[in-house]
Amino acid sequence: MVSVNEPSEGLVVGVDSGGSGLRVALAEAVSGTVLETVSSREPVRTGGGGISAGHFLEQVLPAVAALRDRVGARPVLAVGVGAAGMATLGGELRAELPGAFAEAWGVRRSVLAADAVTAYAGALGQRPGVVVAGGTGLIALGTDLTSWRRADGWGHLLGDCGSGAWIGRAGLEAAMRAHDGRRGGSAALLARAEKLFGPAAGLPGVLYPRTDRPAVLASFAPEVGRSAATDPVAAGILARAGAHIAEAAEAACPAEPGARVALTGGLFKMGEPLLVPVRDALGELLPQARPVESAGDPLAGAVALASAVASGTLRLPEDASLLRVFDAGLA
């Protein structure tokens, strides 16, 4: 007779928490097949103790209760959480979530990870390689299954080179150069900037007071992409972005031949204007690597981590700030 606590009879919970909100999935423990999902547009708050565990649980516990009502009364065997800021702001989450999950659902094992790790697990699973996650910011994360290597992800002032914010800022600089009559300007990008933000001379007043400057900068990146086919300045910006992205991948990629390289995140929805220079640069810098399509998103990665710890098959390396497994010690 199979126990109800066996993975074949149980469920896992995956949570993806980021700057634009929170997503929760309920999945089969063994296969990782997602049964139901729910999402919230309310990001988890950050306070003096880092990411708020209380606010996280206020959203996740009712969401999982509703999902379990729809799926049926089956045990939750493990939980996988990926959160933006986990590496530096996740102390409260690591201190409180495993116990809260154990109390709420009788969960024995929890895995808490940085969102870059769940992006990796979603894209490549538990295989060695490197994943570049690009959106407003950009980070490359690689592993040989022994340790992790990170490149960039340092924010729009110190890095995130090739990211949406980087591309948008470079495009707006080219617009302002055209406005001034300086070399390197783009009349096409100037026209698009003024359509989006108003007269060029007023752009500093529009941009500088904003607390969400990286997102505002990134909002102009698609305009650079749309201009690239006919504007050599825009095309040059994307070529430089492609080089930066490949450099980050090279820095984080394991040395062994055949390591997989995947791209994930909203940045790459820009399509061929960006992907062509990225592929060209990867071919030059990582000729020994194997480019592959991303298999899934960070929510799929959170589910995959939960499924792996439920079945005792986790191969991705633990790390004090990037990936921690917690055992509540329950039977």
Short mmCIF file of C-alpha atoms in Angstrom, two decimals:
data_model
loop_
_atom_site.label_atom_id
_atom_site.label_comp_id
_atom_site.label_asym_id
_atom_site.label_seq_id
_atom_site.Cartn_x
_atom_site.Cartn_y
_atom_site.Cartn_z
CA MET A 1 0.00 0.00 0.00
CA VAL A 2 1.40 3.44 -0.98
CA SER A 3 1.45 6.07 1.76
CA VAL A 4 -0.22 9.40 1.09
CA ASN A 5 3.12 10.96 1.99
CA GLU A 6 4.84 9.34 -0.98
CA PRO A 7 5.73 11.78 -3.80
CA SER A 8 3.49 9.89 -6.22
CA GLU A 9 0.49 10.91 -4.12
CA GLY A 10 1.50 14.44 -3.26
CA LEU A 11 1.67 17.99 -4.52
CA VAL A 12 4.25 20.74 -4.51
CA VAL A 13 3.88 24.52 -4.42
CA GLY A 14 5.97 26.88 -6.53
CA VAL A 15 6.09 30.64 -5.92
CA ASP A 16 7.65 33.32 -8.12
CA SER A 17 7.87 36.69 -6.35
CA GLY A 18 9.16 39.70 -8.25
CA GLY A 19 8.88 43.41 -8.75
CA SER A 20 5.68 43.15 -10.77
CA GLY A 21 3.80 40.84 -8.41
CA LEU A 22 3.58 37.26 -7.30
CA ARG A 23 2.60 33.97 -8.97
CA VAL A 24 1.74 30.69 -7.28
CA ALA A 25 1.47 27.22 -8.84
CA LEU A 26 0.24 23.89 -7.50
CA ALA A 27 1.81 20.90 -9.24
CA GLU A 28 2.23 17.14 -9.13
CA ALA A 29 5.20 16.30 -6.90
CA VAL A 30 6.77 13.64 -9.14
CA SER A 31 6.27 15.03 -12.63
CA GLY A 32 6.18 18.72 -11.82
CA THR A 33 3.06 19.04 -13.99
CA VAL A 34 1.31 22.27 -13.04
CA LEU A 35 -2.35 21.76 -12.14
CA GLU A 36 -3.47 25.27 -11.18
CA THR A 37 -1.95 28.76 -10.95
CA VAL A 38 -2.95 32.09 -9.45
CA SER A 39 -1.28 35.49 -9.64
CA SER A 40 -1.29 38.84 -7.87
CA ARG A 41 -0.15 42.18 -9.23
CA GLU A 42 0.86 43.32 -5.73
CA PRO A 43 4.61 42.97 -5.14
CA VAL A 44 5.73 41.73 -1.74
CA ARG A 45 6.75 44.69 0.38
CA THR A 46 10.31 45.34 1.52
CA GLY A 47 11.00 46.92 4.90
CA GLY A 48 13.76 47.34 7.46
CA GLY A 49 14.13 43.56 7.81
CA GLY A 50 14.29 42.99 4.07
CA ILE A 51 11.52 41.29 2.12
CA SER A 52 8.46 41.06 4.37
CA ALA A 53 7.67 37.47 5.31
CA GLY A 54 4.34 38.56 6.75
CA HIS A 55 3.18 40.23 3.55
CA PHE A 56 4.42 37.27 1.53
CA LEU A 57 2.40 34.83 3.64
CA GLU A 58 -0.69 37.08 3.56
CA GLN A 59 -0.77 36.54 -0.18
CA VAL A 60 0.51 32.97 -0.55
CA LEU A 61 -1.38 31.08 2.17
CA PRO A 62 -4.89 32.03 0.97
CA ALA A 63 -3.86 31.51 -2.66
CA VAL A 64 -2.65 27.96 -1.97
CA ALA A 65 -5.77 27.22 0.09
CA ALA A 66 -7.93 28.20 -2.88
CA LEU A 67 -5.82 26.12 -5.27
CA ARG A 68 -6.01 23.06 -3.00
CA ASP A 69 -9.81 23.44 -2.80
CA ARG A 70 -9.95 23.18 -6.58
CA VAL A 71 -7.49 20.29 -6.89
CA GLY A 72 -8.59 18.18 -3.92
CA ALA A 73 -7.27 17.25 -0.50
CA ARG A 74 -3.81 15.88 -1.21
CA PRO A 75 -0.69 16.52 0.88
CA VAL A 76 1.76 19.28 0.00
CA LEU A 77 5.21 17.69 0.18
CA ALA A 78 7.49 20.60 -0.64
CA VAL A 79 7.52 24.29 -1.49
CA GLY A 80 9.87 26.12 -3.86
CA VAL A 81 10.14 29.91 -3.62
CA GLY A 82 12.05 32.20 -5.96
CA ALA A 83 12.18 35.85 -4.93
CA ALA A 84 13.79 38.94 -6.37
CA GLY A 85 16.19 40.25 -3.73
CA MET A 86 16.46 36.92 -1.91
CA ALA A 87 20.26 37.00 -1.96
CA THR A 88 20.59 40.29 -0.08
CA LEU A 89 17.13 40.95 1.42
CA GLY A 90 15.86 37.43 2.12
CA GLY A 91 16.88 37.00 5.77
CA GLU A 92 13.33 37.34 7.09
CA LEU A 93 11.98 34.96 4.46
CA ARG A 94 14.58 32.32 5.31
CA ALA A 95 13.88 32.72 9.03
CA GLU A 96 10.08 32.52 8.86
CA LEU A 97 8.79 30.81 5.73
CA PRO A 98 9.86 27.17 6.34
CA GLY A 99 8.17 27.10 9.74
CA ALA A 100 5.07 28.85 8.41
CA PHE A 101 4.76 26.33 5.57
CA ALA A 102 5.18 23.44 8.00
CA GLU A 103 2.48 24.83 10.28
CA ALA A 104 0.04 25.60 7.46
CA TRP A 105 0.40 22.47 5.33
CA GLY A 106 2.62 20.02 7.24
CA VAL A 107 5.35 20.59 4.65
CA ARG A 108 8.62 18.86 5.53
CA ARG A 109 10.94 20.47 2.98
CA SER A 110 11.19 23.96 1.54
CA VAL A 111 13.68 25.46 -0.89
CA LEU A 112 14.20 29.23 -1.00
CA ALA A 113 16.14 30.69 -3.89
CA ALA A 114 17.06 33.92 -5.63
CA ASP A 115 14.95 34.65 -8.69
CA ALA A 116 18.04 34.16 -10.86
CA VAL A 117 18.22 30.55 -9.62
CA THR A 118 14.56 29.84 -10.41
CA ALA A 119 15.14 31.47 -13.81
CA TYR A 120 18.03 29.05 -14.27
CA ALA A 121 16.02 26.02 -13.13
CA GLY A 122 13.14 26.98 -15.39
CA ALA A 123 15.36 27.48 -18.40
CA LEU A 124 17.88 24.61 -18.08
CA GLY A 125 16.61 22.37 -15.30
CA GLN A 126 19.40 20.67 -13.37
CA ARG A 127 22.03 20.63 -16.11
CA PRO A 128 25.33 22.53 -16.16
CA GLY A 129 25.39 25.74 -18.15
CA VAL A 130 24.60 29.43 -17.94
CA VAL A 131 21.38 31.39 -18.14
CA VAL A 132 21.17 35.09 -18.92
CA ALA A 133 18.02 36.59 -17.41
CA GLY A 134 17.23 39.91 -19.01
CA GLY A 135 14.50 42.44 -18.36
CA THR A 136 14.82 45.92 -16.90
CA GLY A 137 18.06 44.58 -15.39
CA LEU A 138 20.34 41.74 -16.43
CA ILE A 139 22.21 38.94 -14.70
CA ALA A 140 24.02 35.83 -15.86
CA LEU A 141 24.11 32.79 -13.60
CA GLY A 142 26.02 29.62 -14.30
CA THR A 143 26.85 26.37 -12.57
CA ASP A 144 28.91 23.22 -13.07
CA LEU A 145 26.61 21.61 -10.44
CA THR A 146 29.33 22.14 -7.82
CA SER A 147 29.08 25.90 -7.30
CA TRP A 148 27.44 28.99 -8.80
CA ARG A 149 29.05 31.76 -10.83
CA ARG A 150 27.35 35.12 -11.20
CA ALA A 151 28.06 37.97 -13.60
CA ASP A 152 26.47 41.43 -13.51
CA GLY A 153 23.08 42.10 -11.98
CA TRP A 154 24.57 45.16 -10.25
CA GLY A 155 21.80 47.63 -11.09
CA HIS A 156 21.49 50.33 -13.71
CA LEU A 157 24.16 52.61 -12.19
CA LEU A 158 26.91 50.01 -11.80
CA GLY A 159 26.06 47.42 -14.44
CA ASP A 160 23.08 45.57 -15.91
CA CYS A 161 24.95 46.06 -19.18
CA GLY A 162 22.86 45.15 -22.21
CA SER A 163 19.62 45.21 -20.18
CA GLY A 164 16.41 47.00 -21.02
CA ALA A 165 17.45 49.96 -18.85
CA TRP A 166 20.89 50.03 -20.51
CA ILE A 167 19.45 49.94 -24.03
CA GLY A 168 16.84 52.57 -23.18
CA ARG A 169 19.40 54.90 -21.63
CA ALA A 170 21.72 54.53 -24.64
CA GLY A 171 18.81 55.25 -26.96
CA LEU A 172 17.81 58.36 -25.04
CA GLU A 173 21.42 59.56 -25.02
CA ALA A 174 21.47 59.23 -28.81
CA ALA A 175 18.22 61.19 -28.94
CA MET A 176 19.70 64.00 -26.85
CA ARG A 177 22.81 64.05 -29.02
CA ALA A 178 20.60 64.60 -32.04
CA HIS A 179 18.73 67.33 -30.17
CA ASP A 180 22.04 69.10 -29.47
CA GLY A 181 23.54 68.49 -32.92
CA ARG A 182 26.37 66.40 -31.48
CA ARG A 183 27.97 63.47 -33.28
CA GLY A 184 26.47 60.05 -32.62
CA GLY A 185 22.91 61.32 -32.45
CA SER A 186 19.84 59.71 -33.96
CA ALA A 187 17.04 61.79 -35.40
CA ALA A 188 14.83 58.69 -35.48
CA LEU A 189 15.31 58.05 -31.77
CA LEU A 190 14.80 61.74 -31.00
CA ALA A 191 11.43 61.64 -32.73
CA ARG A 192 10.43 58.50 -30.83
CA ALA A 193 11.62 59.95 -27.50
CA GLU A 194 9.62 63.14 -27.96
CA LYS A 195 6.53 61.16 -28.92
CA LEU A 196 6.85 59.10 -25.75
CA PHE A 197 8.09 61.65 -23.22
CA GLY A 198 7.46 65.12 -24.68
CA PRO A 199 9.96 67.79 -25.76
CA ALA A 200 13.58 66.67 -25.44
CA ALA A 201 14.64 69.65 -23.35
CA GLY A 202 12.16 68.57 -20.68
CA LEU A 203 13.36 64.98 -20.49
CA PRO A 204 15.60 65.47 -17.42
CA GLY A 205 12.61 66.83 -15.52
CA VAL A 206 10.55 63.84 -16.59
CA LEU A 207 13.20 61.24 -15.75
CA TYR A 208 15.34 62.37 -12.83
CA PRO A 209 12.67 62.78 -10.12
CA ARG A 210 11.26 59.30 -10.78
CA THR A 211 11.92 56.60 -8.20
CA ASP A 212 11.42 53.97 -10.92
CA ARG A 213 14.06 55.34 -13.27
CA PRO A 214 15.32 51.91 -14.42
CA ALA A 215 11.81 50.94 -15.54
CA VAL A 216 11.32 54.29 -17.28
CA LEU A 217 14.61 53.86 -19.12
CA ALA A 218 13.68 50.30 -20.07
CA SER A 219 10.37 51.50 -21.49
CA PHE A 220 12.36 53.13 -24.31
CA ALA A 221 14.26 49.93 -25.23
CA PRO A 222 11.49 48.65 -27.56
CA GLU A 223 11.71 51.93 -29.47
CA VAL A 224 15.40 51.27 -30.05
CA GLY A 225 14.49 47.81 -31.31
CA ARG A 226 11.85 49.17 -33.69
CA SER A 227 14.33 51.68 -35.12
CA ALA A 228 17.21 49.27 -35.62
CA ALA A 229 16.21 48.09 -39.12
CA THR A 230 16.53 51.58 -40.61
CA ASP A 231 18.67 53.54 -38.13
CA PRO A 232 22.36 52.61 -37.84
CA VAL A 233 22.67 54.30 -34.44
CA ALA A 234 19.92 52.13 -32.98
CA ALA A 235 21.42 49.05 -34.63
CA GLY A 236 24.79 49.94 -33.09
CA ILE A 237 23.25 50.19 -29.62
CA LEU A 238 21.79 46.70 -29.97
CA ALA A 239 25.12 45.37 -31.26
CA ARG A 240 26.84 46.70 -28.15
CA ALA A 241 24.09 45.28 -25.97
CA GLY A 242 24.59 41.88 -27.61
CA ALA A 243 28.30 42.04 -26.83
CA HIS A 244 27.63 42.91 -23.18
CA ILE A 245 25.14 40.05 -22.83
CA ALA A 246 27.61 37.58 -24.31
CA GLU A 247 30.37 38.86 -22.03
CA ALA A 248 28.20 38.21 -18.97
CA ALA A 249 27.40 34.71 -20.24
CA GLU A 250 31.10 34.03 -20.86
CA ALA A 251 32.04 35.13 -17.34
CA ALA A 252 29.46 32.85 -15.68
CA CYS A 253 29.65 29.84 -18.01
CA PRO A 254 31.28 26.57 -16.85
CA ALA A 255 34.49 25.79 -18.69
CA GLU A 256 33.58 22.33 -19.98
CA PRO A 257 32.72 21.98 -23.68
CA GLY A 258 29.04 21.60 -24.49
CA ALA A 259 27.78 23.65 -21.54
CA ARG A 260 24.32 24.93 -22.36
CA VAL A 261 23.52 28.62 -22.77
CA ALA A 262 19.95 29.92 -22.55
CA LEU A 263 18.33 33.34 -22.58
CA THR A 264 15.23 34.10 -20.55
CA GLY A 265 13.17 37.15 -19.63
CA GLY A 266 11.15 39.88 -21.25
CA LEU A 267 14.17 41.63 -22.77
CA PHE A 268 14.55 38.94 -25.39
CA LYS A 269 10.98 39.41 -26.61
CA MET A 270 12.52 42.26 -28.60
CA GLY A 271 13.28 39.53 -31.13
CA GLU A 272 15.76 39.41 -33.95
CA PRO A 273 17.06 43.01 -33.72
CA LEU A 274 18.64 42.00 -30.39
CA LEU A 275 18.89 38.23 -30.75
CA VAL A 276 21.00 38.36 -33.91
CA PRO A 277 23.84 40.38 -32.29
CA VAL A 278 23.56 38.27 -29.12
CA ARG A 279 23.93 35.03 -31.08
CA ASP A 280 26.84 36.46 -33.08
CA ALA A 281 28.65 37.56 -29.93
CA LEU A 282 28.00 34.24 -28.16
CA GLY A 283 29.45 32.42 -31.17
CA GLU A 284 32.64 34.44 -30.84
CA LEU A 285 33.05 34.32 -27.05
CA LEU A 286 31.61 30.87 -26.26
CA PRO A 287 32.23 28.72 -29.35
CA GLN A 288 32.41 25.60 -27.15
CA ALA A 289 28.98 26.21 -25.60
CA ARG A 290 25.63 24.88 -26.81
CA PRO A 291 22.87 27.48 -27.22
CA VAL A 292 19.44 26.07 -26.32
CA GLU A 293 15.91 27.42 -26.04
CA SER A 294 14.71 28.23 -22.54
CA ALA A 295 12.43 25.40 -21.41
CA GLY A 296 10.37 27.44 -18.94
CA ASP A 297 10.04 30.58 -16.86
CA PRO A 298 10.96 31.29 -13.21
CA LEU A 299 7.63 29.93 -11.92
CA ALA A 300 8.37 26.66 -13.70
CA GLY A 301 11.80 26.79 -12.05
CA ALA A 302 10.29 27.21 -8.58
CA VAL A 303 8.06 24.19 -9.23
CA ALA A 304 11.04 22.19 -10.51
CA LEU A 305 13.03 22.97 -7.35
CA ALA A 306 10.11 21.95 -5.13
CA SER A 307 9.65 18.70 -7.08
CA ALA A 308 13.38 17.95 -6.79
CA VAL A 309 13.51 18.41 -3.02
CA ALA A 310 10.29 16.42 -2.58
CA SER A 311 11.81 13.46 -4.40
CA GLY A 312 15.37 13.89 -3.09
CA THR A 313 16.78 14.52 -6.57
CA LEU A 314 18.09 18.08 -6.21
CA ARG A 315 21.38 18.44 -8.10
CA LEU A 316 21.74 22.21 -8.23
CA PRO A 317 24.26 23.32 -5.59
CA GLU A 318 23.18 24.88 -2.33
CA ASP A 319 24.51 28.34 -1.56
CA ALA A 320 24.08 30.51 1.51
CA SER A 321 22.47 33.38 -0.38
CA LEU A 322 21.31 31.87 -3.68
CA LEU A 323 19.70 28.50 -2.82
CA ARG A 324 18.87 27.05 0.60
CA VAL A 325 16.99 23.85 1.46
CA PHE A 326 15.16 23.69 4.79
CA ASP A 327 13.91 20.55 6.53
CA ALA A 328 11.22 21.07 9.15
CA GLY A 329 11.98 17.69 10.67
CA LEU A 330 8.43 16.44 10.32
CA ALA A 331 7.66 12.78 9.72
#
